Short mmCIF file of C-alpha atoms (C1' of nucleotides) in Angstrom, two decimals:
data_model
loop_
_atom_site.label_atom_id
_atom_site.label_comp_id
_atom_site.label_asym_id
_atom_site.label_seq_id
_atom_site.Cartn_x
_atom_site.Cartn_y
_atom_site.Cartn_z
CA MET T 1 146.04 -217.29 130.94
CA LEU T 2 142.71 -218.99 131.42
CA LYS T 3 141.24 -218.11 134.77
CA ASP T 4 139.90 -221.22 136.38
CA LEU T 5 136.18 -221.51 136.61
CA GLN T 6 136.15 -221.99 140.32
CA TYR T 7 137.74 -218.60 140.78
CA ILE T 8 135.17 -216.95 138.56
CA LYS T 9 132.31 -218.63 140.37
CA GLN T 10 133.64 -217.49 143.69
CA THR T 11 134.10 -213.96 142.47
CA LEU T 12 130.55 -213.73 141.19
CA ALA T 13 129.07 -215.30 144.29
CA GLY T 14 131.29 -213.18 146.49
CA HIS T 15 129.70 -210.09 145.00
CA GLY T 16 126.22 -211.33 145.70
CA LEU T 17 125.50 -212.57 142.21
CA LYS T 18 123.85 -215.78 141.23
CA VAL T 19 126.24 -217.82 139.13
CA THR T 20 124.94 -218.32 135.62
CA HIS T 21 126.58 -219.47 132.45
CA GLN T 22 126.25 -216.12 130.71
CA ARG T 23 127.71 -214.25 133.63
CA MET T 24 130.60 -216.67 133.73
CA VAL T 25 131.57 -216.27 130.10
CA ILE T 26 131.15 -212.51 130.11
CA TYR T 27 133.30 -212.13 133.16
CA GLN T 28 135.83 -214.53 131.74
CA VAL T 29 136.25 -212.53 128.56
CA LEU T 30 136.84 -209.42 130.61
CA GLN T 31 139.46 -211.21 132.64
CA GLU T 32 141.26 -212.50 129.59
CA THR T 33 141.48 -209.21 127.73
CA ASP T 34 143.39 -206.08 128.51
CA THR T 35 141.88 -204.12 125.66
CA HIS T 36 138.95 -202.67 127.62
CA PRO T 37 136.32 -203.95 125.24
CA ALA T 38 132.93 -202.44 124.54
CA ALA T 39 129.72 -204.43 125.02
CA GLU T 40 129.59 -205.18 121.32
CA GLY T 41 133.14 -206.52 121.34
CA ILE T 42 132.45 -208.82 124.25
CA TYR T 43 129.35 -210.05 122.50
CA GLU T 44 131.33 -210.81 119.34
CA LYS T 45 133.87 -212.80 121.31
CA ILE T 46 131.43 -214.97 123.20
CA LYS T 47 128.89 -215.64 120.50
CA LYS T 48 131.12 -218.04 118.59
CA LYS T 49 130.94 -220.53 121.41
CA ASN T 50 127.63 -219.34 122.80
CA PRO T 51 125.44 -218.30 119.92
CA SER T 52 122.35 -218.14 122.10
CA ILE T 53 123.53 -215.32 124.35
CA SER T 54 121.91 -212.07 123.33
CA LEU T 55 123.47 -208.64 123.12
CA GLY T 56 120.89 -207.31 125.53
CA THR T 57 122.04 -209.77 128.13
CA VAL T 58 125.62 -208.63 127.65
CA TYR T 59 124.60 -205.05 128.29
CA LYS T 60 122.51 -205.90 131.30
CA THR T 61 125.12 -208.19 132.77
CA LEU T 62 127.85 -205.60 132.39
CA GLU T 63 125.66 -203.06 134.13
CA VAL T 64 125.05 -205.50 136.97
CA PHE T 65 128.77 -206.12 137.28
CA VAL T 66 129.42 -202.40 137.50
CA GLU T 67 126.75 -201.97 140.18
CA LYS T 68 128.20 -204.78 142.22
CA GLY T 69 131.70 -203.37 141.93
CA LEU T 70 133.08 -206.24 139.90
CA ILE T 71 134.21 -204.15 136.96
CA LYS T 72 134.52 -200.52 135.99
CA LYS T 73 132.85 -198.62 133.20
CA ILE T 74 135.14 -196.31 131.33
CA ASN T 75 134.24 -193.64 128.84
CA THR T 76 135.91 -192.68 125.65
CA SER T 77 135.79 -189.70 123.37
CA GLU T 78 133.89 -191.77 120.88
CA GLY T 79 130.33 -192.63 121.55
CA ASN T 80 130.67 -195.90 123.41
CA MET T 81 131.38 -197.22 126.85
CA ARG T 82 134.09 -199.72 127.57
CA TYR T 83 134.63 -202.06 130.45
CA ASP T 84 137.60 -202.81 132.62
CA ALA T 85 137.92 -205.82 134.88
CA ARG T 86 141.06 -204.56 136.46
CA MET T 87 140.03 -203.09 139.77
CA ASP T 88 143.26 -201.88 141.26
CA ILE T 89 143.96 -198.18 140.96
CA HIS T 90 145.55 -197.47 137.63
CA ASN T 91 145.56 -194.88 134.92
CA HIS T 92 144.72 -194.95 131.26
CA ILE T 93 146.57 -193.85 128.22
CA TYR T 94 144.29 -193.04 125.29
CA CYS T 95 145.64 -193.28 121.82
CA THR T 96 143.58 -190.92 119.71
CA ASN T 97 144.28 -192.65 116.43
CA THR T 98 144.15 -196.34 117.29
CA LYS T 99 141.46 -195.76 119.95
CA GLU T 100 143.36 -198.06 122.26
CA ILE T 101 143.17 -197.67 126.00
CA ILE T 102 146.40 -198.78 127.57
CA ASP T 103 146.80 -199.39 131.27
CA PHE T 104 149.38 -197.37 133.03
CA LYS T 105 150.14 -198.19 136.60
CA ASP T 106 152.79 -196.36 138.50
CA ASP T 107 153.14 -196.44 142.25
CA GLU T 108 155.18 -193.29 142.40
CA LEU T 109 152.53 -191.35 140.52
CA ASP T 110 149.77 -192.76 142.67
CA MET T 111 151.62 -191.76 145.79
CA LEU T 112 152.29 -188.32 144.41
CA VAL T 113 148.64 -187.67 143.76
CA ARG T 114 147.44 -189.33 146.93
CA ASP T 115 149.88 -187.24 148.90
CA PHE T 116 148.66 -184.14 147.18
CA PHE T 117 145.10 -184.80 148.25
CA LYS T 118 146.15 -185.37 151.80
CA ARG T 119 147.18 -181.75 151.88
CA LYS T 120 144.61 -180.32 149.51
CA LYS T 121 141.20 -180.98 150.96
CA ILE T 122 138.00 -180.92 148.95
CA GLY T 123 135.20 -179.86 151.26
CA ASN T 124 131.61 -181.14 150.99
CA PHE T 125 132.89 -183.92 148.81
CA ASN T 126 133.52 -187.56 149.42
CA LEU T 127 136.43 -188.40 147.13
CA LYS T 128 136.12 -191.92 145.78
CA GLU T 129 138.88 -192.21 143.24
CA PHE T 130 141.08 -190.39 140.84
CA ARG T 131 142.42 -191.49 137.55
CA LEU T 132 144.82 -189.79 135.24
CA HIS T 133 143.71 -189.65 131.62
CA ILE T 134 146.69 -189.40 129.41
CA SER T 135 145.98 -188.75 125.78
CA GLY T 136 148.06 -188.50 122.68
CA GLU T 137 148.93 -190.72 119.78
CA LYS T 138 151.21 -193.59 119.06
CA ILE T 139 154.06 -192.66 116.78
CA ASP T 140 154.16 -196.11 115.18
CA PRO T 141 150.64 -197.51 115.46
CA GLY T 142 151.91 -201.01 114.76
CA LYS T 143 154.19 -201.10 117.75
CA HIS T 144 153.47 -201.03 121.44
CA ILE T 145 154.10 -198.06 123.59
CA GLU T 146 156.74 -198.52 126.21
CA ILE T 147 157.07 -196.91 129.55
CA THR T 148 160.51 -196.46 130.97
CA MET E 1 129.45 -161.75 133.17
CA LEU E 2 128.30 -161.15 129.65
CA LYS E 3 131.21 -161.49 127.28
CA ASP E 4 131.13 -158.67 124.83
CA LEU E 5 130.22 -159.54 121.32
CA GLN E 6 133.34 -158.08 119.85
CA TYR E 7 135.43 -160.52 121.82
CA ILE E 8 133.39 -163.46 120.63
CA LYS E 9 133.58 -162.32 117.04
CA GLN E 10 137.31 -161.99 117.27
CA THR E 11 137.69 -165.39 118.85
CA LEU E 12 135.67 -167.08 116.14
CA ALA E 13 137.44 -165.24 113.34
CA GLY E 14 140.77 -165.85 114.99
CA HIS E 15 140.18 -169.56 114.70
CA GLY E 16 139.39 -169.34 111.04
CA LEU E 17 135.65 -169.43 111.40
CA LYS E 18 133.14 -167.33 109.63
CA VAL E 19 131.14 -165.33 112.14
CA THR E 20 127.49 -166.28 112.11
CA HIS E 21 124.69 -165.61 114.50
CA GLN E 22 124.30 -169.27 115.52
CA ARG E 23 127.99 -169.65 116.18
CA MET E 24 127.96 -166.52 118.27
CA VAL E 25 125.13 -167.60 120.52
CA ILE E 26 126.45 -171.13 120.91
CA TYR E 27 129.88 -169.94 121.84
CA GLN E 28 128.41 -167.34 124.15
CA VAL E 29 126.44 -169.93 126.09
CA LEU E 30 129.59 -171.96 126.54
CA GLN E 31 131.43 -168.93 127.79
CA GLU E 32 128.72 -168.03 130.25
CA THR E 33 128.35 -171.44 131.82
CA ASP E 34 130.74 -173.41 133.90
CA THR E 35 128.53 -176.48 134.00
CA HIS E 36 130.00 -178.21 130.96
CA PRO E 37 126.71 -178.57 129.15
CA ALA E 38 125.74 -181.20 126.63
CA ALA E 39 124.57 -180.31 123.13
CA GLU E 40 120.97 -180.71 124.21
CA GLY E 41 121.45 -178.37 127.16
CA ILE E 42 122.99 -175.69 124.97
CA TYR E 43 120.12 -176.06 122.55
CA GLU E 44 117.58 -175.64 125.33
CA LYS E 45 119.27 -172.48 126.51
CA ILE E 46 119.47 -170.76 123.17
CA LYS E 47 116.14 -171.73 121.72
CA LYS E 48 114.16 -169.41 123.95
CA LYS E 49 115.65 -166.39 122.24
CA ASN E 50 116.45 -168.12 118.97
CA PRO E 51 113.68 -170.57 118.24
CA SER E 52 114.85 -171.12 114.70
CA ILE E 53 118.22 -172.65 115.52
CA SER E 54 118.09 -176.39 115.10
CA LEU E 55 119.62 -179.06 117.30
CA GLY E 56 121.55 -180.40 114.35
CA THR E 57 123.25 -177.07 113.94
CA VAL E 58 124.22 -177.09 117.59
CA TYR E 59 125.84 -180.48 117.19
CA LYS E 60 127.64 -179.55 114.02
CA THR E 61 128.79 -176.21 115.36
CA LEU E 62 130.15 -177.79 118.51
CA GLU E 63 132.07 -180.30 116.42
CA VAL E 64 133.50 -177.49 114.33
CA PHE E 65 134.54 -175.65 117.47
CA VAL E 66 136.31 -178.75 118.74
CA GLU E 67 138.13 -179.23 115.44
CA LYS E 68 139.29 -175.64 115.44
CA GLY E 69 140.51 -175.90 119.00
CA LEU E 70 138.00 -173.45 120.40
CA ILE E 71 136.48 -175.80 122.93
CA LYS E 72 137.03 -179.26 124.33
CA LYS E 73 134.80 -182.28 124.25
CA ILE E 74 134.58 -184.16 127.48
CA ASN E 75 133.04 -187.51 128.18
CA THR E 76 131.07 -188.64 131.18
CA SER E 77 130.11 -191.95 132.64
CA GLU E 78 126.67 -191.47 131.26
CA GLY E 79 126.30 -191.78 127.56
CA ASN E 80 126.62 -188.20 126.47
CA MET E 81 129.33 -185.79 125.53
CA ARG E 82 129.75 -182.43 127.18
CA TYR E 83 131.55 -179.34 126.12
CA ASP E 84 134.02 -177.12 127.88
CA ALA E 85 135.01 -173.67 126.69
CA ARG E 86 137.76 -173.38 129.21
CA MET E 87 140.94 -174.16 127.37
CA ASP E 88 143.62 -173.80 129.98
CA ILE E 89 144.86 -177.02 131.52
CA HIS E 90 142.61 -178.01 134.35
CA ASN E 91 141.11 -181.05 135.94
CA HIS E 92 137.59 -182.19 136.56
CA ILE E 93 135.79 -183.30 139.62
CA TYR E 94 132.87 -185.48 138.76
CA CYS E 95 130.00 -185.82 141.20
CA THR E 96 128.37 -189.20 140.68
CA ASN E 97 125.03 -188.22 142.12
CA THR E 98 124.44 -184.72 140.81
CA LYS E 99 126.32 -185.48 137.56
CA GLU E 100 128.05 -182.15 137.89
CA ILE E 101 131.48 -181.63 136.44
CA ILE E 102 133.36 -179.12 138.52
CA ASP E 103 136.57 -177.50 137.37
CA PHE E 104 139.60 -177.99 139.49
CA LYS E 105 142.71 -176.09 138.66
CA ASP E 106 145.81 -176.37 140.75
CA ASP E 107 149.21 -175.27 139.63
CA GLU E 108 151.03 -177.37 142.16
CA LEU E 109 149.31 -180.51 140.96
CA ASP E 110 149.98 -179.64 137.34
CA MET E 111 153.61 -179.17 138.09
CA LEU E 112 153.77 -182.38 140.03
CA VAL E 113 152.40 -184.40 137.15
CA ARG E 114 154.32 -182.54 134.49
CA ASP E 115 157.48 -183.11 136.46
CA PHE E 116 156.68 -186.76 136.76
CA PHE E 117 156.43 -187.15 133.02
CA LYS E 118 159.70 -185.39 132.50
CA ARG E 119 161.34 -188.28 134.26
CA LYS E 120 158.99 -191.06 133.22
CA LYS E 121 159.11 -191.31 129.47
CA ILE E 122 156.44 -193.01 127.38
CA GLY E 123 158.10 -194.40 124.29
CA ASN E 124 156.45 -194.58 120.86
CA PHE E 125 153.88 -192.13 122.12
CA ASN E 126 153.34 -188.47 121.52
CA LEU E 127 151.82 -187.21 124.76
CA LYS E 128 149.29 -184.46 124.10
CA GLU E 129 147.70 -183.83 127.43
CA PHE E 130 146.79 -185.30 130.75
CA ARG E 131 143.85 -184.60 132.91
CA LEU E 132 143.01 -185.86 136.33
CA HIS E 133 139.51 -187.25 136.71
CA ILE E 134 138.41 -187.05 140.28
CA SER E 135 135.19 -188.78 141.14
CA GLY E 136 133.10 -189.07 144.23
CA GLU E 137 129.95 -187.49 145.55
CA LYS E 138 128.92 -184.30 147.19
CA ILE E 139 128.00 -184.73 150.81
CA ASP E 140 125.36 -182.00 150.67
CA PRO E 141 124.16 -181.85 147.05
CA GLY E 142 122.64 -178.43 147.62
CA LYS E 143 125.90 -176.82 148.59
CA HIS E 144 129.02 -176.20 146.60
CA ILE E 145 132.18 -178.12 147.07
CA GLU E 146 135.09 -176.11 148.33
CA ILE E 147 138.75 -176.63 147.77
CA THR E 148 141.13 -175.48 150.45
"C1'" DT X 1 104.97 -229.96 144.02
"C1'" DC X 2 103.42 -225.25 143.87
"C1'" DT X 3 104.77 -220.62 144.21
"C1'" DT X 4 107.73 -216.96 143.94
"C1'" DT X 5 111.64 -214.73 142.30
"C1'" DG X 6 115.49 -213.88 139.29
"C1'" DT X 7 117.56 -214.42 134.66
"C1'" DT X 8 117.59 -214.60 129.89
"C1'" DG X 9 116.46 -213.97 124.79
"C1'" DA X 10 113.89 -211.67 121.51
"C1'" DT X 11 112.41 -207.61 120.29
"C1'" DA X 12 110.79 -202.91 120.60
"C1'" DA X 13 111.82 -198.35 122.13
"C1'" DT X 14 114.73 -194.58 123.35
"C1'" DT X 15 118.62 -191.51 123.29
"C1'" DA X 16 122.48 -189.30 121.44
"C1'" DT X 17 124.53 -188.29 117.44
"C1'" DT X 18 125.54 -188.08 112.49
"C1'" DA X 19 124.21 -187.74 107.61
"C1'" DT X 20 121.41 -185.83 103.87
"C1'" DT X 21 119.47 -182.43 101.39
"C1'" DA X 22 117.02 -178.43 100.11
"C1'" DT X 23 117.12 -173.74 101.35
"C1'" DT X 24 119.14 -169.66 102.92
"C1'" DT X 25 122.84 -166.63 103.44
"C1'" DA X 26 127.19 -164.88 102.30
"C1'" DT X 27 130.99 -164.18 99.04
"C1'" DT X 28 133.03 -163.77 94.70
"C1'" DT X 29 132.83 -163.05 89.85
"C1'" DT X 30 131.29 -160.76 86.05
"C1'" DA W 1 124.38 -154.79 90.74
"C1'" DA W 2 123.17 -159.28 88.87
"C1'" DA W 3 124.70 -163.87 88.35
"C1'" DA W 4 127.41 -167.60 89.92
"C1'" DT W 5 129.63 -170.02 93.51
"C1'" DA W 6 130.42 -171.48 98.06
"C1'" DA W 7 129.35 -172.00 102.89
"C1'" DA W 8 126.10 -172.50 106.66
"C1'" DT W 9 121.74 -173.71 108.34
"C1'" DA W 10 117.05 -176.04 109.26
"C1'" DA W 11 114.44 -179.82 108.73
"C1'" DT W 12 114.49 -184.29 108.54
"C1'" DA W 13 116.01 -189.02 108.02
"C1'" DA W 14 119.27 -192.41 109.42
"C1'" DT W 15 122.39 -194.72 112.47
"C1'" DA W 16 124.59 -196.42 116.65
"C1'" DA W 17 124.59 -197.42 121.35
"C1'" DT W 18 121.94 -198.48 124.98
"C1'" DT W 19 117.81 -199.38 127.69
"C1'" DA W 20 113.11 -201.16 128.44
"C1'" DT W 21 109.55 -204.69 127.88
"C1'" DC W 22 107.90 -208.98 128.33
"C1'" DA W 23 107.21 -213.81 127.71
"C1'" DA W 24 109.70 -218.09 128.59
"C1'" DC W 25 112.68 -220.46 131.47
"C1'" DA W 26 115.31 -221.78 135.53
"C1'" DA W 27 116.33 -221.78 140.29
"C1'" DA W 28 115.07 -221.43 145.16
"C1'" DG W 29 111.78 -221.58 148.88
"C1'" DA W 30 107.62 -222.94 151.11
#
DNA sequence: TCTTTGTTGATAATTATTATTATTTATTTT
DNA sequence: AAAATAAATAATAATAATTATCAACAAAGA
């Protein structure tokens, strides 16, 4: 599912970013993967085809993307940050042994929580978003988890 | 609200830990604070009265506490880990400008989510816990947030 | 074209954390 | 109680992840 370049260009430009080659490939990798990669992982993926791009640029670019609201930074119980290009509201399932972060989107759950906060007000606070962190471990690490 | 030493000793011993002075003071700081401090912050607090305790010991001790199920390790959008001595199920409100992590416990919400997962099953996955991460920012950083 | 500004790559520096090891303290054995 | 063994700690070194610096380059404006 290769996102077409035009779309990527528009997305970058639409967020007030100058379109550069490095930004294109970094954003493209994020679009193509659903594994919520770390900076290092993104760097590994792109450097085959683009050996000149430096790790520092990957870090800086990711930070710029986060600032501009293009991607989200997500934190894990290990020491490193991971990045998520999926911007719709969704939750994350953390597998404590495989370290995977699996997306979990459920409209009913979202509504449930949103509804709850319509009643429950948090004063002196401007609520931006909520995310459910579900943690546990895969029973068979080789297989996918399945939500039914 | 100084926790009495006997209680702390019992808690440590009850989790299979040898009672030492450093473990006592580290656990005590965690009990006394609701700010979810980082290792560094704990170190700063205890070193006034205990200048000989080393930062490495703080890190190691915290890790031991986590392993033994005495405390929880929580991750923030910045790069560092923070520790939480409150072990009952509760959620966290994260203020993106003051970097505060504020506890948010609500039985109704817990029930709502628990109920949801009774119906919605996640296959090939052993669900351990879920926590709602609420983020946003305080309107007046000087004042507390209030839940009504 | 000249000037200014933004971006990148190379590298150094910093921060948070973990590992190592000698020493200290506690526990068990004799 | 002394010696032997084990566990915990302090000091320090090492590592990993991330950020800062800065010169070179590219793009945009005057």
